DNA sequence: TCTCATGTTGATACACTGTATTTCCCCACT
DNA sequence: AGTGGGGAAATACAGTGTATCAACATGAGA
């Protein structure tokens, strides 16, 4: 046995902390989706045994919460724009961009209350944008409505994106590519409005579709903020 | 050995079909949540070995899709109301009610495109409600916006409901009950708007909160349908 | 009626999972 | 030098989705 084939020393354990664990989990999820995140694999990335993680997190669900909160830090813009509308729009778009960077976020978004520091900061930013422009109850309703919209919209967008990817990237001919199933369904004549929609609808890219719906919702909010002059 | 203690004959296998499988899975999920649905347990409910299911479904994901589609049948109202607005509102509320009956639906809602017969029927109903009132592109945008809203709102509502249930049913004192964590966070003064919201906000029940936001979104849709007279 | 093919059913197997419990080893302190 | 004690690792367990394989009941053909 020479120095060269002498086995590696047992890899002195790297000091661990939540940040490193969460970062490893996020990396794993970015590469292979949420289902690729297992405590064993996260630990392996950190040259640690699986059980070591339990000194820092108490359950896998908690790890997911931490991952979400970590990504929510990317959502906060460096500086808040003045206009409430612009502020809310930017927050929505940045959430969407975060979800496009980390598709697994779509699986977690809205799945549980966001009580981490960054999640609270996002909510704070949303509420702050409306500060002084409406009573607190209206502001809450507005924030909840807007975020319900973009949460749902983002989830659908990612879901469609995955479906397209799975059926071999098809864009316009969604119905043909997804296989004969939907086409056959539409051909039954039981869904005339839907058939017309997929046939005659002009397909717009996901971003403008997101933006348009968002603008509608913001219009609705605007109407509640400044009551129409009597 | 008498007739009485003679062992049961090996339980002639009950004929199976997708409907029975899906029904068993839904029952399991209603009782113990989505995570209680395992192919083994579903099969056990039907006096079958786990592998038998693979003659009818090809993967667990597919079973989930079938469950969602089955529940979506509950969403379609027996008769469509005349007014487009009422029609969309009813569909949204019925979706919410379905999610309250089957909380696991919140975990699946929006997670993948709803391409089953009932899912298509729901979309058809939504589109049909707007038939003739707008060009097809506007109708699509409207339907997508409304359903993005209520998808997101339902998910959040269920998430909060579960969180409340977990921390020992707390209603108003959300911040105290959830534990010192959030309280401490709010006390830091880093979230003034949020602090004011939880402190001064009047808490309304989930249903009216859902309905209010929905009305706002429907207002927005209405504004796009009938362009303001020039 | 006997035989054989066929196709459905159940058993077994595998590679994982999250997590509880047990073992072990290294380091600081007496 | 001995001896705790504490943190890391190994092991263990009950479960998961699904592939593979063996058995068997049932139909057709002779």
mmCIF file with all atom_site columns, C-alpha atoms in Angstrom, chain B residues 7-97:
data_model
loop_
_atom_site.group_PDB
_atom_site.id
_atom_site.type_symbol
_atom_site.label_atom_id
_atom_site.label_alt_id
_atom_site.label_comp_id
_atom_site.label_asym_id
_atom_site.label_entity_id
_atom_site.label_seq_id
_atom_site.pdbx_PDB_ins_code
_atom_site.Cartn_x
_atom_site.Cartn_y
_atom_site.Cartn_z
_atom_site.occupancy
_atom_site.B_iso_or_equiv
_atom_site.pdbx_formal_charge
_atom_site.auth_seq_id
_atom_site.auth_comp_id
_atom_site.auth_asym_id
_atom_site.auth_atom_id
_atom_site.pdbx_PDB_model_num
ATOM 1  C CA . UNK B 1 7  ? -61.292 -20.993 6.739   1.00 0.00 ? 7  UNK B CA 1
ATOM 2  C CA . UNK B 1 8  ? -62.869 -18.509 4.453   1.00 0.00 ? 8  UNK B CA 1
ATOM 3  C CA . UNK B 1 9  ? -62.477 -19.367 0.818   1.00 0.00 ? 9  UNK B CA 1
ATOM 4  C CA . UNK B 1 10 ? -59.747 -17.225 -0.624  1.00 0.00 ? 10 UNK B CA 1
ATOM 5  C CA . UNK B 1 11 ? -62.113 -14.317 -1.185  1.00 0.00 ? 11 UNK B CA 1
ATOM 6  C CA . UNK B 1 12 ? -62.941 -14.600 -4.842  1.00 0.00 ? 12 UNK B CA 1
ATOM 7  C CA . UNK B 1 13 ? -61.636 -11.409 -6.320  1.00 0.00 ? 13 UNK B CA 1
ATOM 8  C CA . UNK B 1 14 ? -64.226 -8.736  -6.787  1.00 0.00 ? 14 UNK B CA 1
ATOM 9  C CA . UNK B 1 15 ? -64.307 -7.498  -10.349 1.00 0.00 ? 15 UNK B CA 1
ATOM 10 C CA . UNK B 1 16 ? -62.519 -4.224  -10.499 1.00 0.00 ? 16 UNK B CA 1
ATOM 11 C CA . UNK B 1 17 ? -62.811 -1.137  -12.587 1.00 0.00 ? 17 UNK B CA 1
ATOM 12 C CA . UNK B 1 18 ? -61.448 2.350   -12.525 1.00 0.00 ? 18 UNK B CA 1
ATOM 13 C CA . UNK B 1 19 ? -64.523 3.718   -10.823 1.00 0.00 ? 19 UNK B CA 1
ATOM 14 C CA . UNK B 1 20 ? -64.223 1.427   -7.852  1.00 0.00 ? 20 UNK B CA 1
ATOM 15 C CA . UNK B 1 21 ? -60.522 2.095   -7.560  1.00 0.00 ? 21 UNK B CA 1
ATOM 16 C CA . UNK B 1 22 ? -60.983 5.830   -7.726  1.00 0.00 ? 22 UNK B CA 1
ATOM 17 C CA . UNK B 1 23 ? -63.816 5.700   -5.219  1.00 0.00 ? 23 UNK B CA 1
ATOM 18 C CA . UNK B 1 24 ? -61.675 3.764   -2.781  1.00 0.00 ? 24 UNK B CA 1
ATOM 19 C CA . UNK B 1 25 ? -58.808 6.191   -3.219  1.00 0.00 ? 25 UNK B CA 1
ATOM 20 C CA . UNK B 1 26 ? -61.088 9.158   -2.637  1.00 0.00 ? 26 UNK B CA 1
ATOM 21 C CA . UNK B 1 27 ? -62.492 7.579   0.501   1.00 0.00 ? 27 UNK B CA 1
ATOM 22 C CA . UNK B 1 28 ? -58.979 7.039   1.797   1.00 0.00 ? 28 UNK B CA 1
ATOM 23 C CA . UNK B 1 29 ? -57.980 10.600  0.978   1.00 0.00 ? 29 UNK B CA 1
ATOM 24 C CA . UNK B 1 30 ? -61.097 12.021  2.601   1.00 0.00 ? 30 UNK B CA 1
ATOM 25 C CA . UNK B 1 31 ? -60.261 10.165  5.783   1.00 0.00 ? 31 UNK B CA 1
ATOM 26 C CA . UNK B 1 32 ? -56.545 10.664  6.039   1.00 0.00 ? 32 UNK B CA 1
ATOM 27 C CA . UNK B 1 33 ? -55.443 13.157  3.440   1.00 0.00 ? 33 UNK B CA 1
ATOM 28 C CA . UNK B 1 34 ? -53.552 12.585  0.245   1.00 0.00 ? 34 UNK B CA 1
ATOM 29 C CA . UNK B 1 35 ? -50.610 11.031  2.005   1.00 0.00 ? 35 UNK B CA 1
ATOM 30 C CA . UNK B 1 36 ? -52.861 8.269   3.282   1.00 0.00 ? 36 UNK B CA 1
ATOM 31 C CA . UNK B 1 37 ? -53.441 7.138   -0.282  1.00 0.00 ? 37 UNK B CA 1
ATOM 32 C CA . UNK B 1 38 ? -51.070 4.347   -1.122  1.00 0.00 ? 38 UNK B CA 1
ATOM 33 C CA . UNK B 1 39 ? -51.613 1.802   -3.815  1.00 0.00 ? 39 UNK B CA 1
ATOM 34 C CA . UNK B 1 40 ? -51.362 -0.911  -1.235  1.00 0.00 ? 40 UNK B CA 1
ATOM 35 C CA . UNK B 1 41 ? -54.070 0.570   0.917   1.00 0.00 ? 41 UNK B CA 1
ATOM 36 C CA . UNK B 1 42 ? -56.333 1.277   -2.012  1.00 0.00 ? 42 UNK B CA 1
ATOM 37 C CA . UNK B 1 43 ? -55.916 -2.284  -3.182  1.00 0.00 ? 43 UNK B CA 1
ATOM 38 C CA . UNK B 1 44 ? -56.518 -3.619  0.314   1.00 0.00 ? 44 UNK B CA 1
ATOM 39 C CA . UNK B 1 45 ? -59.863 -1.822  0.428   1.00 0.00 ? 45 UNK B CA 1
ATOM 40 C CA . UNK B 1 46 ? -60.845 -3.735  -2.661  1.00 0.00 ? 46 UNK B CA 1
ATOM 41 C CA . UNK B 1 47 ? -59.583 -7.092  -1.425  1.00 0.00 ? 47 UNK B CA 1
ATOM 42 C CA . UNK B 1 48 ? -56.918 -7.107  -4.048  1.00 0.00 ? 48 UNK B CA 1
ATOM 43 C CA . UNK B 1 49 ? -53.186 -7.268  -4.230  1.00 0.00 ? 49 UNK B CA 1
ATOM 44 C CA . UNK B 1 50 ? -51.394 -4.029  -4.995  1.00 0.00 ? 50 UNK B CA 1
ATOM 45 C CA . UNK B 1 51 ? -50.320 -5.098  -8.443  1.00 0.00 ? 51 UNK B CA 1
ATOM 46 C CA . UNK B 1 52 ? -53.851 -5.626  -9.542  1.00 0.00 ? 52 UNK B CA 1
ATOM 47 C CA . UNK B 1 53 ? -54.393 -1.916  -9.797  1.00 0.00 ? 53 UNK B CA 1
ATOM 48 C CA . UNK B 1 54 ? -51.859 -1.673  -12.572 1.00 0.00 ? 54 UNK B CA 1
ATOM 49 C CA . UNK B 1 55 ? -54.320 -3.349  -14.861 1.00 0.00 ? 55 UNK B CA 1
ATOM 50 C CA . UNK B 1 56 ? -56.501 -0.272  -14.639 1.00 0.00 ? 56 UNK B CA 1
ATOM 51 C CA . UNK B 1 57 ? -54.162 2.602   -13.942 1.00 0.00 ? 57 UNK B CA 1
ATOM 52 C CA . UNK B 1 58 ? -50.613 2.943   -15.048 1.00 0.00 ? 58 UNK B CA 1
ATOM 53 C CA . UNK B 1 59 ? -49.195 5.075   -12.281 1.00 0.00 ? 59 UNK B CA 1
ATOM 54 C CA . UNK B 1 60 ? -50.103 6.722   -9.046  1.00 0.00 ? 60 UNK B CA 1
ATOM 55 C CA . UNK B 1 61 ? -50.114 10.136  -10.663 1.00 0.00 ? 61 UNK B CA 1
ATOM 56 C CA . UNK B 1 62 ? -52.771 8.896   -13.014 1.00 0.00 ? 62 UNK B CA 1
ATOM 57 C CA . UNK B 1 63 ? -54.840 7.788   -10.052 1.00 0.00 ? 63 UNK B CA 1
ATOM 58 C CA . UNK B 1 64 ? -54.590 11.305  -8.655  1.00 0.00 ? 64 UNK B CA 1
ATOM 59 C CA . UNK B 1 65 ? -55.740 12.740  -11.954 1.00 0.00 ? 65 UNK B CA 1
ATOM 60 C CA . UNK B 1 66 ? -58.715 10.416  -11.920 1.00 0.00 ? 66 UNK B CA 1
ATOM 61 C CA . UNK B 1 67 ? -59.560 11.419  -8.380  1.00 0.00 ? 67 UNK B CA 1
ATOM 62 C CA . UNK B 1 68 ? -59.542 15.076  -9.299  1.00 0.00 ? 68 UNK B CA 1
ATOM 63 C CA . UNK B 1 69 ? -61.693 14.485  -12.324 1.00 0.00 ? 69 UNK B CA 1
ATOM 64 C CA . UNK B 1 70 ? -64.149 12.482  -10.293 1.00 0.00 ? 70 UNK B CA 1
ATOM 65 C CA . UNK B 1 71 ? -64.550 15.255  -7.756  1.00 0.00 ? 71 UNK B CA 1
ATOM 66 C CA . UNK B 1 72 ? -64.912 17.815  -10.499 1.00 0.00 ? 72 UNK B CA 1
ATOM 67 C CA . UNK B 1 73 ? -68.160 16.139  -11.375 1.00 0.00 ? 73 UNK B CA 1
ATOM 68 C CA . UNK B 1 74 ? -69.520 17.543  -8.125  1.00 0.00 ? 74 UNK B CA 1
ATOM 69 C CA . UNK B 1 75 ? -68.713 21.029  -9.283  1.00 0.00 ? 75 UNK B CA 1
ATOM 70 C CA . UNK B 1 76 ? -71.036 21.231  -12.233 1.00 0.00 ? 76 UNK B CA 1
ATOM 71 C CA . UNK B 1 77 ? -74.383 22.625  -11.139 1.00 0.00 ? 77 UNK B CA 1
ATOM 72 C CA . UNK B 1 78 ? -77.514 20.830  -12.232 1.00 0.00 ? 78 UNK B CA 1
ATOM 73 C CA . UNK B 1 79 ? -78.663 23.792  -14.245 1.00 0.00 ? 79 UNK B CA 1
ATOM 74 C CA . UNK B 1 80 ? -76.695 26.725  -15.493 1.00 0.00 ? 80 UNK B CA 1
ATOM 75 C CA . UNK B 1 81 ? -78.005 30.079  -14.287 1.00 0.00 ? 81 UNK B CA 1
ATOM 76 C CA . UNK B 1 82 ? -78.665 32.663  -16.950 1.00 0.00 ? 82 UNK B CA 1
ATOM 77 C CA . UNK B 1 83 ? -76.373 35.473  -15.928 1.00 0.00 ? 83 UNK B CA 1
ATOM 78 C CA . UNK B 1 84 ? -72.704 34.958  -16.857 1.00 0.00 ? 84 UNK B CA 1
ATOM 79 C CA . UNK B 1 85 ? -71.632 36.474  -13.603 1.00 0.00 ? 85 UNK B CA 1
ATOM 80 C CA . UNK B 1 86 ? -73.854 34.239  -11.547 1.00 0.00 ? 86 UNK B CA 1
ATOM 81 C CA . UNK B 1 87 ? -72.655 31.255  -13.552 1.00 0.00 ? 87 UNK B CA 1
ATOM 82 C CA . UNK B 1 88 ? -69.000 31.945  -12.877 1.00 0.00 ? 88 UNK B CA 1
ATOM 83 C CA . UNK B 1 89 ? -69.687 32.732  -9.259  1.00 0.00 ? 89 UNK B CA 1
ATOM 84 C CA . UNK B 1 90 ? -71.554 29.489  -8.771  1.00 0.00 ? 90 UNK B CA 1
ATOM 85 C CA . UNK B 1 91 ? -68.764 27.494  -10.376 1.00 0.00 ? 91 UNK B CA 1
ATOM 86 C CA . UNK B 1 92 ? -66.200 29.140  -8.145  1.00 0.00 ? 92 UNK B CA 1
ATOM 87 C CA . UNK B 1 93 ? -68.225 28.549  -5.013  1.00 0.00 ? 93 UNK B CA 1
ATOM 88 C CA . UNK B 1 94 ? -68.932 24.974  -5.918  1.00 0.00 ? 94 UNK B CA 1
ATOM 89 C CA . UNK B 1 95 ? -65.254 24.379  -6.488  1.00 0.00 ? 95 UNK B CA 1
ATOM 90 C CA . UNK B 1 96 ? -64.580 25.785  -3.066  1.00 0.00 ? 96 UNK B CA 1
ATOM 91 C CA . UNK B 1 97 ? -67.234 23.587  -1.510  1.00 0.00 ? 97 UNK B CA 1
#
